[in-house]
Amino acid sequence: KQEVTQIPAALSVPEGENLVLNCSFTDSAIYNLQWFRQDPGKGLTSLLLIQSSQREQTSGRLNASLDKSSGRSTLYIAASQPGDSATYLCAARNQAGTALIFGKGTTLSVSS
Amino acid sequence: GAVVSQHPSWVICKSGTSVKIECRSLDFQATTMFWYRQFPKQSLMLMATSNEGSKATYEQGVEKDKFLINHASLTLSTLTVTSAHPEDSSFYICSGKTGETQYFGPGTRLLVL
């Protein structure tokens, strides 16, 4: 059964710092992996989707990498801003058509 | 991107009553819908998978008689929490799938008194 783990659980950084959020998954035979953002009390916003055949995806200041062999993904946020403060969730899909399995998330706080 | 709506966004009910949550895909047809539950400071836990016109498949530990799921059309799925108790208080999020992309609703916060 797929399990997704995110480290750290919480992270506080000053504005402008580059940071890395980590995600690991137990079953490396994933179909794809997705990063989401969740603001307090709100739903999910999709950030990046990486297919199993891809190594990374980029969107603006965000870059997500995928290493299936080691069961890891990282989300890199460049030049962090207070507006980046949120919980970031990593989710893996094992097979086409199945549901995303989520990690517990990393709660990021960026201070100005 | 595709939009998924949920109604209501907030519901407070008395213990023992039943609550229905609607999930609609507004601009796409969702052959598969997923229901998740999220407790405070926890991640989203998959409750069940429903395919249009079929019975839902429930994850281990989720009571199918307590959490009734109906996926009667390609744009509507409902989750009914029957005889709700305070421990059912949670944030319920639905997700519709088109192709290989899941689109998530904004969630419904349920508080059972």
Short mmCIF file of C-alpha atoms in Angstrom, two decimals:
data_model
loop_
_atom_site.label_atom_id
_atom_site.label_comp_id
_atom_site.label_asym_id
_atom_site.label_seq_id
_atom_site.Cartn_x
_atom_site.Cartn_y
_atom_site.Cartn_z
CA LYS A 1 0.00 0.00 0.00
CA GLN A 2 1.38 3.37 -1.02
CA GLU A 3 2.42 5.68 1.80
CA VAL A 4 3.50 9.26 1.29
CA THR A 5 5.64 11.10 3.82
CA GLN A 6 6.54 14.76 3.90
CA ILE A 7 9.40 16.35 5.78
CA PRO A 8 9.51 18.73 7.51
CA ALA A 9 6.02 19.03 8.96
CA ALA A 10 6.49 22.77 9.42
CA LEU A 11 8.98 25.31 8.16
CA SER A 12 9.50 29.00 8.90
CA VAL A 13 11.73 31.13 6.74
CA PRO A 14 12.35 34.84 6.17
CA GLU A 15 11.19 36.39 2.95
CA GLY A 16 13.52 35.93 0.01
CA GLU A 17 14.93 32.56 0.98
CA ASN A 18 15.04 29.63 -1.40
CA LEU A 19 13.65 26.48 0.17
CA VAL A 20 13.07 22.81 -0.49
CA LEU A 21 10.16 20.68 0.62
CA ASN A 22 10.63 16.94 0.64
CA CYS A 23 8.26 14.12 -0.21
CA SER A 24 8.93 10.39 -0.15
CA PHE A 25 6.77 7.50 -1.26
CA THR A 26 7.07 3.81 -0.49
CA ASP A 27 5.97 2.30 -3.79
CA SER A 28 8.25 3.57 -6.55
CA ALA A 29 5.97 2.23 -9.29
CA ILE A 30 3.94 5.41 -9.39
CA TYR A 31 1.97 6.70 -12.34
CA ASN A 32 2.39 10.36 -11.50
CA LEU A 33 2.99 12.72 -8.59
CA GLN A 34 1.34 16.04 -7.87
CA TRP A 35 2.05 18.96 -5.58
CA PHE A 36 -0.78 21.03 -4.13
CA ARG A 37 -1.15 24.11 -2.02
CA GLN A 38 -3.82 24.40 0.65
CA ASP A 39 -4.63 27.62 2.46
CA PRO A 40 -6.20 27.37 5.95
CA GLY A 41 -9.77 26.13 5.79
CA LYS A 42 -9.71 26.04 2.01
CA GLY A 43 -9.59 23.47 -0.77
CA LEU A 44 -6.62 22.45 -2.88
CA THR A 45 -4.79 24.33 -5.58
CA SER A 46 -2.76 22.21 -7.97
CA LEU A 47 0.79 23.47 -8.40
CA LEU A 48 2.69 20.92 -10.46
CA LEU A 49 2.05 17.50 -11.92
CA ILE A 50 4.96 15.20 -12.80
CA GLN A 51 4.39 12.11 -14.90
CA SER A 52 6.41 9.00 -14.07
CA SER A 53 8.47 9.47 -17.22
CA GLN A 54 9.46 13.01 -16.28
CA ARG A 55 12.24 14.19 -13.99
CA GLU A 56 10.98 17.67 -13.21
CA GLN A 57 8.38 20.33 -13.86
CA THR A 58 8.64 24.07 -13.47
CA SER A 59 6.10 26.81 -13.00
CA GLY A 60 7.31 30.30 -12.20
CA ARG A 61 9.27 30.20 -8.95
CA LEU A 62 8.34 26.57 -8.36
CA ASN A 63 10.29 23.54 -9.49
CA ALA A 64 9.35 19.98 -8.66
CA SER A 65 11.61 17.01 -9.22
CA LEU A 66 10.90 13.31 -9.24
CA ASP A 67 13.29 10.44 -8.58
CA LYS A 68 11.30 7.23 -8.83
CA SER A 69 14.22 4.96 -8.04
CA SER A 70 14.73 6.55 -4.66
CA GLY A 71 11.05 7.20 -4.04
CA ARG A 72 11.50 10.93 -3.63
CA SER A 73 10.19 14.20 -4.90
CA THR A 74 11.19 17.72 -3.95
CA LEU A 75 9.43 21.04 -4.37
CA TYR A 76 11.81 23.94 -4.72
CA ILE A 77 10.48 27.44 -4.05
CA ALA A 78 12.72 30.29 -5.13
CA ALA A 79 12.74 33.72 -3.54
CA SER A 80 9.97 32.94 -1.09
CA GLN A 81 7.30 35.54 -0.35
CA PRO A 82 4.80 35.95 2.52
CA GLY A 83 2.06 34.99 0.07
CA ASP A 84 3.67 31.56 -0.24
CA SER A 85 2.62 30.79 3.34
CA ALA A 86 0.36 27.76 3.17
CA THR A 87 0.39 24.00 3.57
CA TYR A 88 2.00 22.13 0.69
CA LEU A 89 0.75 18.63 -0.02
CA CYS A 90 2.43 15.94 -2.07
CA ALA A 91 0.26 13.21 -3.59
CA ALA A 92 1.12 10.09 -5.58
CA ARG A 93 -1.03 8.11 -7.98
CA ASN A 94 -0.11 4.43 -8.29
CA GLN A 95 -1.96 3.52 -11.45
CA ALA A 96 -3.94 5.26 -14.10
CA GLY A 97 -7.48 5.80 -12.88
CA THR A 98 -6.77 5.39 -9.20
CA ALA A 99 -7.00 8.06 -6.55
CA LEU A 100 -4.19 10.30 -5.38
CA ILE A 101 -2.67 9.31 -2.05
CA PHE A 102 -1.62 12.29 0.04
CA GLY A 103 1.13 13.05 2.50
CA LYS A 104 0.42 15.02 5.66
CA GLY A 105 1.86 18.17 4.21
CA THR A 106 4.45 20.78 5.10
CA THR A 107 3.13 23.99 6.61
CA LEU A 108 5.24 26.88 5.38
CA SER A 109 5.39 30.28 7.01
CA VAL A 110 7.28 33.05 5.24
CA SER A 111 7.86 36.17 7.33
CA SER A 112 8.36 39.63 5.87
CA GLY B 1 -8.98 24.41 -15.48
CA ALA B 2 -12.06 22.35 -14.76
CA VAL B 3 -14.24 23.37 -11.84
CA VAL B 4 -15.75 21.25 -9.10
CA SER B 5 -18.28 22.72 -6.71
CA GLN B 6 -19.49 21.45 -3.37
CA HIS B 7 -22.62 22.32 -1.45
CA PRO B 8 -22.94 23.23 1.29
CA SER B 9 -19.59 24.75 2.21
CA TRP B 10 -20.48 24.69 5.91
CA VAL B 11 -22.98 22.58 7.82
CA ILE B 12 -23.74 22.26 11.50
CA CYS B 13 -26.08 19.52 12.61
CA LYS B 14 -27.25 17.75 15.70
CA SER B 15 -25.96 14.32 16.63
CA GLY B 16 -28.11 11.57 15.10
CA THR B 17 -29.20 13.49 12.04
CA SER B 18 -28.13 12.83 8.45
CA VAL B 19 -26.31 15.28 6.25
CA LYS B 20 -26.02 15.25 2.47
CA ILE B 21 -23.11 16.86 0.64
CA GLU B 22 -23.29 17.48 -3.09
CA CYS B 23 -20.34 17.49 -5.44
CA ARG B 24 -20.74 18.75 -9.00
CA SER B 25 -18.37 18.93 -11.93
CA LEU B 26 -19.41 22.16 -13.59
CA ASP B 27 -17.69 22.06 -16.96
CA PHE B 28 -16.62 18.48 -17.47
CA GLN B 29 -17.97 14.98 -17.11
CA ALA B 30 -16.50 13.05 -14.24
CA THR B 31 -16.76 9.33 -14.81
CA THR B 32 -14.98 8.83 -11.51
CA MET B 33 -15.33 10.83 -8.33
CA PHE B 34 -13.34 10.46 -5.15
CA TRP B 35 -14.32 11.47 -1.63
CA TYR B 36 -11.70 12.45 0.91
CA ARG B 37 -11.88 13.41 4.57
CA GLN B 38 -9.43 15.69 6.32
CA PHE B 39 -9.14 16.06 10.10
CA PRO B 40 -7.44 19.16 11.57
CA LYS B 41 -3.74 19.27 10.81
CA GLN B 42 -3.98 15.91 9.04
CA SER B 43 -3.77 15.02 5.41
CA LEU B 44 -6.55 14.05 3.05
CA MET B 45 -7.62 10.47 3.58
CA LEU B 46 -9.37 8.72 0.72
CA MET B 47 -12.78 7.44 1.80
CA ALA B 48 -14.21 6.01 -1.38
CA THR B 49 -14.11 5.91 -5.15
CA SER B 50 -17.30 6.09 -7.15
CA ASN B 51 -17.88 5.47 -10.82
CA GLU B 52 -21.00 6.79 -12.48
CA GLY B 53 -23.80 4.26 -12.32
CA SER B 54 -21.89 1.82 -10.10
CA LYS B 55 -21.62 1.19 -6.40
CA ALA B 56 -18.84 3.02 -4.64
CA THR B 57 -15.68 1.27 -3.54
CA TYR B 58 -14.82 2.11 0.04
CA GLU B 59 -11.39 2.21 1.62
CA GLN B 60 -10.61 -0.06 4.52
CA GLY B 61 -12.06 1.24 7.75
CA VAL B 62 -14.74 3.41 6.10
CA GLU B 63 -18.27 2.25 6.91
CA LYS B 64 -20.28 2.06 3.71
CA ASP B 65 -23.58 2.08 5.59
CA LYS B 66 -22.64 5.26 7.39
CA PHE B 67 -21.20 7.15 4.44
CA LEU B 68 -23.61 6.65 1.56
CA ILE B 69 -22.29 7.66 -1.83
CA ASN B 70 -24.41 8.08 -4.91
CA HIS B 71 -22.97 8.90 -8.32
CA ALA B 72 -26.10 9.08 -10.38
CA SER B 73 -24.79 11.19 -13.23
CA LEU B 74 -21.54 12.23 -14.84
CA THR B 75 -21.69 15.62 -13.12
CA LEU B 76 -23.11 14.85 -9.69
CA SER B 77 -22.03 12.75 -6.74
CA THR B 78 -23.47 12.93 -3.24
CA LEU B 79 -22.12 11.86 0.12
CA THR B 80 -24.64 11.32 2.90
CA VAL B 81 -23.36 11.03 6.44
CA THR B 82 -26.06 9.03 8.20
CA SER B 83 -26.72 9.31 11.93
CA ALA B 84 -23.85 11.74 12.29
CA HIS B 85 -21.88 11.86 15.51
CA PRO B 86 -19.34 14.40 16.80
CA GLU B 87 -16.47 12.20 15.65
CA ASP B 88 -17.72 12.62 12.08
CA SER B 89 -16.92 16.32 12.29
CA SER B 90 -14.35 16.90 9.59
CA PHE B 91 -13.57 18.59 6.28
CA TYR B 92 -14.94 16.58 3.36
CA ILE B 93 -13.47 17.14 -0.10
CA CYS B 94 -14.63 15.61 -3.34
CA SER B 95 -12.65 15.26 -6.51
CA GLY B 96 -13.74 14.60 -10.06
CA LYS B 97 -11.49 12.89 -12.55
CA THR B 98 -11.32 13.57 -16.26
CA GLY B 99 -8.58 11.87 -18.21
CA GLU B 100 -5.79 11.45 -15.71
CA THR B 101 -6.35 14.72 -13.89
CA GLN B 102 -8.22 15.10 -10.61
CA TYR B 103 -9.96 18.37 -9.90
CA PHE B 104 -10.86 19.11 -6.31
CA GLY B 105 -13.87 20.81 -4.83
CA PRO B 106 -13.51 23.57 -2.22
CA GLY B 107 -14.57 21.25 0.58
CA THR B 108 -17.44 21.02 3.04
CA ARG B 109 -16.85 21.56 6.72
CA LEU B 110 -19.14 19.45 8.88
CA LEU B 111 -19.63 20.10 12.56
CA VAL B 112 -21.77 17.66 14.50
CA LEU B 113 -22.92 18.88 17.90
#
